[in-house]
Each structure stands twice: as structure tokens, then as C-alpha cells.
Amino acid sequence: MRKIWMFLALFMGYSMFSVAQEAEEVTDEDLAKFAKVEVMTSQYVEDKTEELKNMIINNEVIDGGARYNEIKAAWGDAAKEAEIELTDEERAAYKAIKDFQDSLQQSVVDYKTELIKDDEVLGVSIYNKVNGAIKEDPALKERLDQMVEEMKTKGDS
């Protein structure tokens, strides 16, 4: 008898969970908002990557990408740094670029978090609902990916 009650309790809990899930249906508007955040984040990453590239190419001290790559390969190895004759100015310029580069990931996380928290843009509840749904439903994930690509193609953001 105990097993029957446990089964019923489990079944009732599952049924309630299913009803709750149905109430949390993802609308096209929810999906579009989620896609817009993905596009905006992607654009932010592209902008920051371009900024980093310009910092390297246009740096007067390092004088372009070739020297940057040389310093990068030697960075942290005193013998290699001496071999390439790394100057204090170059060290400071490379460190500034490296610090910017190292901060990019956190910058992207912060940017996307702010978009998610902004109810005018997406909102945490919609984010959680869509994020959970796309993990469970490959067809929905595919629809989202298509929306993102369409928005990128059209230049929406």
C-alpha cells in the first residue's frame, strides 16, 4: 500500500509539473526577445573584438600585429623577453592590451546580464522560461537559431 501512495504522490507531482510547464508556454514574442538579446550580445562581442584588434594594429609603441605576436610568444619568459629585446614601453603597452583582452569575457557576461535583467529588453522570467524550453525542445532551439540568423542578416538589434 505504501508503494501505491508513493506512486500516486509522484504521479500527482509530475502532473502538477506538467500543468505548470504548459502554463509557461514560450510565445513567439518571448522567443523574439530572447533572439534579440543573443544578437545584441553577438554584436557587442564583435565590437569589442574590433576594438581589441585596433588596439593592437594601431599601437604606436608595439607598431603592429607582428611585434605584438612576438611579444605574446615571449610574454612571461625572461630569457625570451630579453632575446626579443622587449622594452619597458612595449611591456606597458602589451600589458594594457592584455588587461583589456582579459577583461572581455567578464565584460560580455556583464553586458548580457544587464540585457536579461532589463524587463524592457527581455526580463529574467522570460529568459528563464525560454532558456529552459530550448534545452528541452530541439525544434524550439532550431527556431531560435533561425530567428537569430534572420535578425543578424537584417541588421536588427
PDB file of C-alpha atoms in Angstrom:
ATOM      1  CA  MET A   1       0.000   0.000   0.000  1.00  0.00           C
ATOM      2  CA  ARG A   2       2.883   2.340   0.793  1.00  0.00           C
ATOM      3  CA  LYS A   3       4.273   1.930  -2.735  1.00  0.00           C
ATOM      4  CA  ILE A   4       0.900   2.858  -4.203  1.00  0.00           C
ATOM      5  CA  TRP A   5       0.774   6.078  -2.175  1.00  0.00           C
ATOM      6  CA  MET A   6       4.351   6.934  -3.185  1.00  0.00           C
ATOM      7  CA  PHE A   7       3.481   6.281  -6.824  1.00  0.00           C
ATOM      8  CA  LEU A   8       0.361   8.445  -6.568  1.00  0.00           C
ATOM      9  CA  ALA A   9       2.288  11.247  -4.889  1.00  0.00           C
ATOM     10  CA  LEU A  10       4.973  11.082  -7.559  1.00  0.00           C
ATOM     11  CA  PHE A  11       2.377  10.954 -10.345  1.00  0.00           C
ATOM     12  CA  MET A  12       0.442  13.891  -8.876  1.00  0.00           C
ATOM     13  CA  GLY A  13       3.661  15.886  -8.560  1.00  0.00           C
ATOM     14  CA  TYR A  14       4.540  15.102 -12.165  1.00  0.00           C
ATOM     15  CA  SER A  15       1.036  16.044 -13.313  1.00  0.00           C
ATOM     16  CA  MET A  16       1.237  19.364 -11.490  1.00  0.00           C
ATOM     17  CA  PHE A  17       4.665  19.945 -13.016  1.00  0.00           C
ATOM     18  CA  SER A  18       3.252  19.255 -16.485  1.00  0.00           C
ATOM     19  CA  VAL A  19       0.408  21.714 -15.939  1.00  0.00           C
ATOM     20  CA  ALA A  20       2.880  24.329 -14.734  1.00  0.00           C
ATOM     21  CA  GLN A  21       5.029  23.703 -17.794  1.00  0.00           C
ATOM     22  CA  GLU A  22       2.050  24.124 -20.117  1.00  0.00           C
ATOM     23  CA  ALA A  23       1.219  27.436 -18.422  1.00  0.00           C
ATOM     24  CA  GLU A  24       4.749  28.548 -19.178  1.00  0.00           C
ATOM     25  CA  GLU A  25       4.442  28.147 -22.946  1.00  0.00           C
ATOM     26  CA  VAL A  26       7.023  30.116 -24.887  1.00  0.00           C
ATOM     27  CA  THR A  27       5.384  32.648 -27.188  1.00  0.00           C
ATOM     28  CA  ASP A  28       6.797  33.958 -30.451  1.00  0.00           C
ATOM     29  CA  GLU A  29       7.264  37.308 -28.698  1.00  0.00           C
ATOM     30  CA  ASP A  30       9.300  35.628 -25.922  1.00  0.00           C
ATOM     31  CA  LEU A  31      11.443  33.879 -28.495  1.00  0.00           C
ATOM     32  CA  ALA A  32      11.952  37.108 -30.458  1.00  0.00           C
ATOM     33  CA  LYS A  33      13.054  38.986 -27.332  1.00  0.00           C
ATOM     34  CA  PHE A  34      15.459  36.179 -26.436  1.00  0.00           C
ATOM     35  CA  ALA A  35      16.827  36.162 -30.003  1.00  0.00           C
ATOM     36  CA  LYS A  36      17.292  39.936 -29.892  1.00  0.00           C
ATOM     37  CA  VAL A  37      19.413  39.617 -26.739  1.00  0.00           C
ATOM     38  CA  GLU A  38      21.529  36.965 -28.476  1.00  0.00           C
ATOM     39  CA  VAL A  39      22.018  39.267 -31.474  1.00  0.00           C
ATOM     40  CA  MET A  40      22.825  42.280 -29.298  1.00  0.00           C
ATOM     41  CA  THR A  41      25.355  40.222 -27.340  1.00  0.00           C
ATOM     42  CA  SER A  42      26.927  38.916 -30.534  1.00  0.00           C
ATOM     43  CA  GLN A  43      27.234  42.468 -31.851  1.00  0.00           C
ATOM     44  CA  TYR A  44      28.800  43.582 -28.570  1.00  0.00           C
ATOM     45  CA  VAL A  45      31.389  40.803 -28.862  1.00  0.00           C
ATOM     46  CA  GLU A  46      32.144  41.801 -32.463  1.00  0.00           C
ATOM     47  CA  ASP A  47      32.544  45.458 -31.449  1.00  0.00           C
ATOM     48  CA  LYS A  48      34.873  44.605 -28.561  1.00  0.00           C
ATOM     49  CA  THR A  49      36.894  42.245 -30.753  1.00  0.00           C
ATOM     50  CA  GLU A  50      37.287  45.011 -33.317  1.00  0.00           C
ATOM     51  CA  GLU A  51      38.341  47.398 -30.549  1.00  0.00           C
ATOM     52  CA  LEU A  52      40.987  44.900 -29.412  1.00  0.00           C
ATOM     53  CA  LYS A  53      42.217  44.425 -32.975  1.00  0.00           C
ATOM     54  CA  ASN A  54      42.542  48.196 -33.389  1.00  0.00           C
ATOM     55  CA  MET A  55      44.407  48.470 -30.088  1.00  0.00           C
ATOM     56  CA  ILE A  56      46.966  46.012 -31.449  1.00  0.00           C
ATOM     57  CA  ILE A  57      47.255  47.279 -35.010  1.00  0.00           C
ATOM     58  CA  ASN A  58      47.259  50.992 -34.182  1.00  0.00           C
ATOM     59  CA  ASN A  59      49.500  50.836 -31.124  1.00  0.00           C
ATOM     60  CA  GLU A  60      52.384  53.239 -31.734  1.00  0.00           C
ATOM     61  CA  VAL A  61      54.675  51.571 -29.198  1.00  0.00           C
ATOM     62  CA  ILE A  62      54.221  47.992 -30.351  1.00  0.00           C
ATOM     63  CA  ASP A  63      53.962  49.018 -34.003  1.00  0.00           C
ATOM     64  CA  GLY A  64      51.533  46.433 -35.303  1.00  0.00           C
ATOM     65  CA  GLY A  65      50.497  42.826 -35.126  1.00  0.00           C
ATOM     66  CA  ALA A  66      53.838  41.191 -35.940  1.00  0.00           C
ATOM     67  CA  ARG A  67      55.578  42.707 -32.931  1.00  0.00           C
ATOM     68  CA  TYR A  68      52.510  42.056 -30.776  1.00  0.00           C
ATOM     69  CA  ASN A  69      52.661  38.346 -31.672  1.00  0.00           C
ATOM     70  CA  GLU A  70      56.386  38.285 -30.946  1.00  0.00           C
ATOM     71  CA  ILE A  71      55.814  39.811 -27.505  1.00  0.00           C
ATOM     72  CA  LYS A  72      52.888  37.485 -26.850  1.00  0.00           C
ATOM     73  CA  ALA A  73      55.050  34.431 -27.606  1.00  0.00           C
ATOM     74  CA  ALA A  74      57.766  35.648 -25.241  1.00  0.00           C
ATOM     75  CA  TRP A  75      55.493  37.030 -22.511  1.00  0.00           C
ATOM     76  CA  GLY A  76      56.359  35.798 -19.034  1.00  0.00           C
ATOM     77  CA  ASP A  77      59.660  34.159 -20.059  1.00  0.00           C
ATOM     78  CA  ALA A  78      62.528  36.478 -19.066  1.00  0.00           C
ATOM     79  CA  ALA A  79      65.006  34.806 -21.426  1.00  0.00           C
ATOM     80  CA  LYS A  80      62.679  35.094 -24.421  1.00  0.00           C
ATOM     81  CA  GLU A  81      61.776  38.660 -23.500  1.00  0.00           C
ATOM     82  CA  ALA A  82      65.487  39.530 -23.410  1.00  0.00           C
ATOM     83  CA  GLU A  83      66.023  37.722 -26.713  1.00  0.00           C
ATOM     84  CA  ILE A  84      63.399  39.848 -28.491  1.00  0.00           C
ATOM     85  CA  GLU A  85      64.710  42.939 -26.684  1.00  0.00           C
ATOM     86  CA  LEU A  86      61.379  43.810 -25.087  1.00  0.00           C
ATOM     87  CA  THR A  87      61.445  47.417 -23.900  1.00  0.00           C
ATOM     88  CA  ASP A  88      59.672  48.779 -20.825  1.00  0.00           C
ATOM     89  CA  GLU A  89      57.409  50.842 -23.110  1.00  0.00           C
ATOM     90  CA  GLU A  90      56.448  47.737 -25.102  1.00  0.00           C
ATOM     91  CA  ARG A  91      55.885  45.815 -21.871  1.00  0.00           C
ATOM     92  CA  ALA A  92      53.476  48.504 -20.618  1.00  0.00           C
ATOM     93  CA  ALA A  93      51.666  48.729 -23.967  1.00  0.00           C
ATOM     94  CA  TYR A  94      51.317  44.949 -24.233  1.00  0.00           C
ATOM     95  CA  LYS A  95      50.117  44.725 -20.624  1.00  0.00           C
ATOM     96  CA  ALA A  96      47.401  47.337 -21.307  1.00  0.00           C
ATOM     97  CA  ILE A  97      46.218  45.352 -24.335  1.00  0.00           C
ATOM     98  CA  LYS A  98      46.371  42.079 -22.400  1.00  0.00           C
ATOM     99  CA  ASP A  99      44.409  43.575 -19.490  1.00  0.00           C
ATOM    100  CA  PHE A 100      41.719  44.725 -21.921  1.00  0.00           C
ATOM    101  CA  GLN A 101      41.652  41.306 -23.557  1.00  0.00           C
ATOM    102  CA  ASP A 102      41.460  39.529 -20.194  1.00  0.00           C
ATOM    103  CA  SER A 103      38.506  41.717 -19.163  1.00  0.00           C
ATOM    104  CA  LEU A 104      36.495  40.996 -22.315  1.00  0.00           C
ATOM    105  CA  GLN A 105      34.820  37.812 -21.126  1.00  0.00           C
ATOM    106  CA  GLN A 106      33.562  39.429 -17.926  1.00  0.00           C
ATOM    107  CA  SER A 107      32.517  42.486 -19.909  1.00  0.00           C
ATOM    108  CA  VAL A 108      30.363  40.304 -22.185  1.00  0.00           C
ATOM    109  CA  VAL A 109      28.844  38.481 -19.206  1.00  0.00           C
ATOM    110  CA  ASP A 110      28.021  41.811 -17.532  1.00  0.00           C
ATOM    111  CA  TYR A 111      26.516  43.234 -20.726  1.00  0.00           C
ATOM    112  CA  LYS A 112      24.310  40.191 -21.360  1.00  0.00           C
ATOM    113  CA  THR A 113      23.254  40.052 -17.707  1.00  0.00           C
ATOM    114  CA  GLU A 114      22.091  43.662 -17.860  1.00  0.00           C
ATOM    115  CA  LEU A 115      20.088  42.943 -21.013  1.00  0.00           C
ATOM    116  CA  ILE A 116      18.469  39.917 -19.369  1.00  0.00           C
ATOM    117  CA  LYS A 117      17.603  41.823 -16.192  1.00  0.00           C
ATOM    118  CA  ASP A 118      16.039  44.698 -18.152  1.00  0.00           C
ATOM    119  CA  ASP A 119      12.310  43.958 -18.410  1.00  0.00           C
ATOM    120  CA  GLU A 120      12.065  46.339 -21.371  1.00  0.00           C
ATOM    121  CA  VAL A 121      14.556  44.189 -23.292  1.00  0.00           C
ATOM    122  CA  LEU A 122      13.863  40.653 -22.013  1.00  0.00           C
ATOM    123  CA  GLY A 123      13.386  40.130 -18.280  1.00  0.00           C
ATOM    124  CA  VAL A 124      14.664  37.342 -16.064  1.00  0.00           C
ATOM    125  CA  SER A 125      11.400  35.378 -16.055  1.00  0.00           C
ATOM    126  CA  ILE A 126      11.220  35.260 -19.867  1.00  0.00           C
ATOM    127  CA  TYR A 127      14.916  34.416 -20.071  1.00  0.00           C
ATOM    128  CA  ASN A 128      14.492  31.504 -17.657  1.00  0.00           C
ATOM    129  CA  LYS A 129      11.357  30.269 -19.422  1.00  0.00           C
ATOM    130  CA  VAL A 130      12.896  30.351 -22.923  1.00  0.00           C
ATOM    131  CA  ASN A 131      16.276  29.062 -21.785  1.00  0.00           C
ATOM    132  CA  GLY A 132      14.652  26.064 -20.094  1.00  0.00           C
ATOM    133  CA  ALA A 133      12.400  25.399 -23.067  1.00  0.00           C
ATOM    134  CA  ILE A 134      15.185  25.429 -25.670  1.00  0.00           C
ATOM    135  CA  LYS A 135      17.162  22.956 -23.592  1.00  0.00           C
ATOM    136  CA  GLU A 136      14.174  20.592 -23.616  1.00  0.00           C
ATOM    137  CA  ASP A 137      12.922  21.154 -27.164  1.00  0.00           C
ATOM    138  CA  PRO A 138      15.428  20.892 -30.046  1.00  0.00           C
ATOM    139  CA  ALA A 139      12.819  22.200 -32.511  1.00  0.00           C
ATOM    140  CA  LEU A 140      12.373  25.356 -30.434  1.00  0.00           C
ATOM    141  CA  LYS A 141      16.152  25.769 -30.239  1.00  0.00           C
ATOM    142  CA  GLU A 142      16.298  25.477 -34.012  1.00  0.00           C
ATOM    143  CA  ARG A 143      13.573  28.138 -34.374  1.00  0.00           C
ATOM    144  CA  LEU A 144      15.542  30.409 -32.060  1.00  0.00           C
ATOM    145  CA  ASP A 145      18.731  29.892 -34.071  1.00  0.00           C
ATOM    146  CA  GLN A 146      16.850  30.748 -37.279  1.00  0.00           C
ATOM    147  CA  MET A 147      15.443  33.912 -35.700  1.00  0.00           C
ATOM    148  CA  VAL A 148      18.911  34.957 -34.581  1.00  0.00           C
ATOM    149  CA  GLU A 149      20.339  34.412 -38.067  1.00  0.00           C
ATOM    150  CA  GLU A 150      17.473  36.340 -39.673  1.00  0.00           C
ATOM    151  CA  MET A 151      17.966  39.240 -37.267  1.00  0.00           C
ATOM    152  CA  LYS A 152      21.699  39.296 -37.939  1.00  0.00           C
ATOM    153  CA  THR A 153      21.075  39.261 -41.693  1.00  0.00           C
ATOM    154  CA  LYS A 154      18.559  42.109 -41.446  1.00  0.00           C
ATOM    155  CA  GLY A 155      20.777  44.031 -39.051  1.00  0.00           C
ATOM    156  CA  ASP A 156      18.165  44.057 -36.265  1.00  0.00           C
ATOM    157  CA  SER A 157      19.409  44.798 -32.781  1.00  0.00           C
TER     158      SER A 157
END
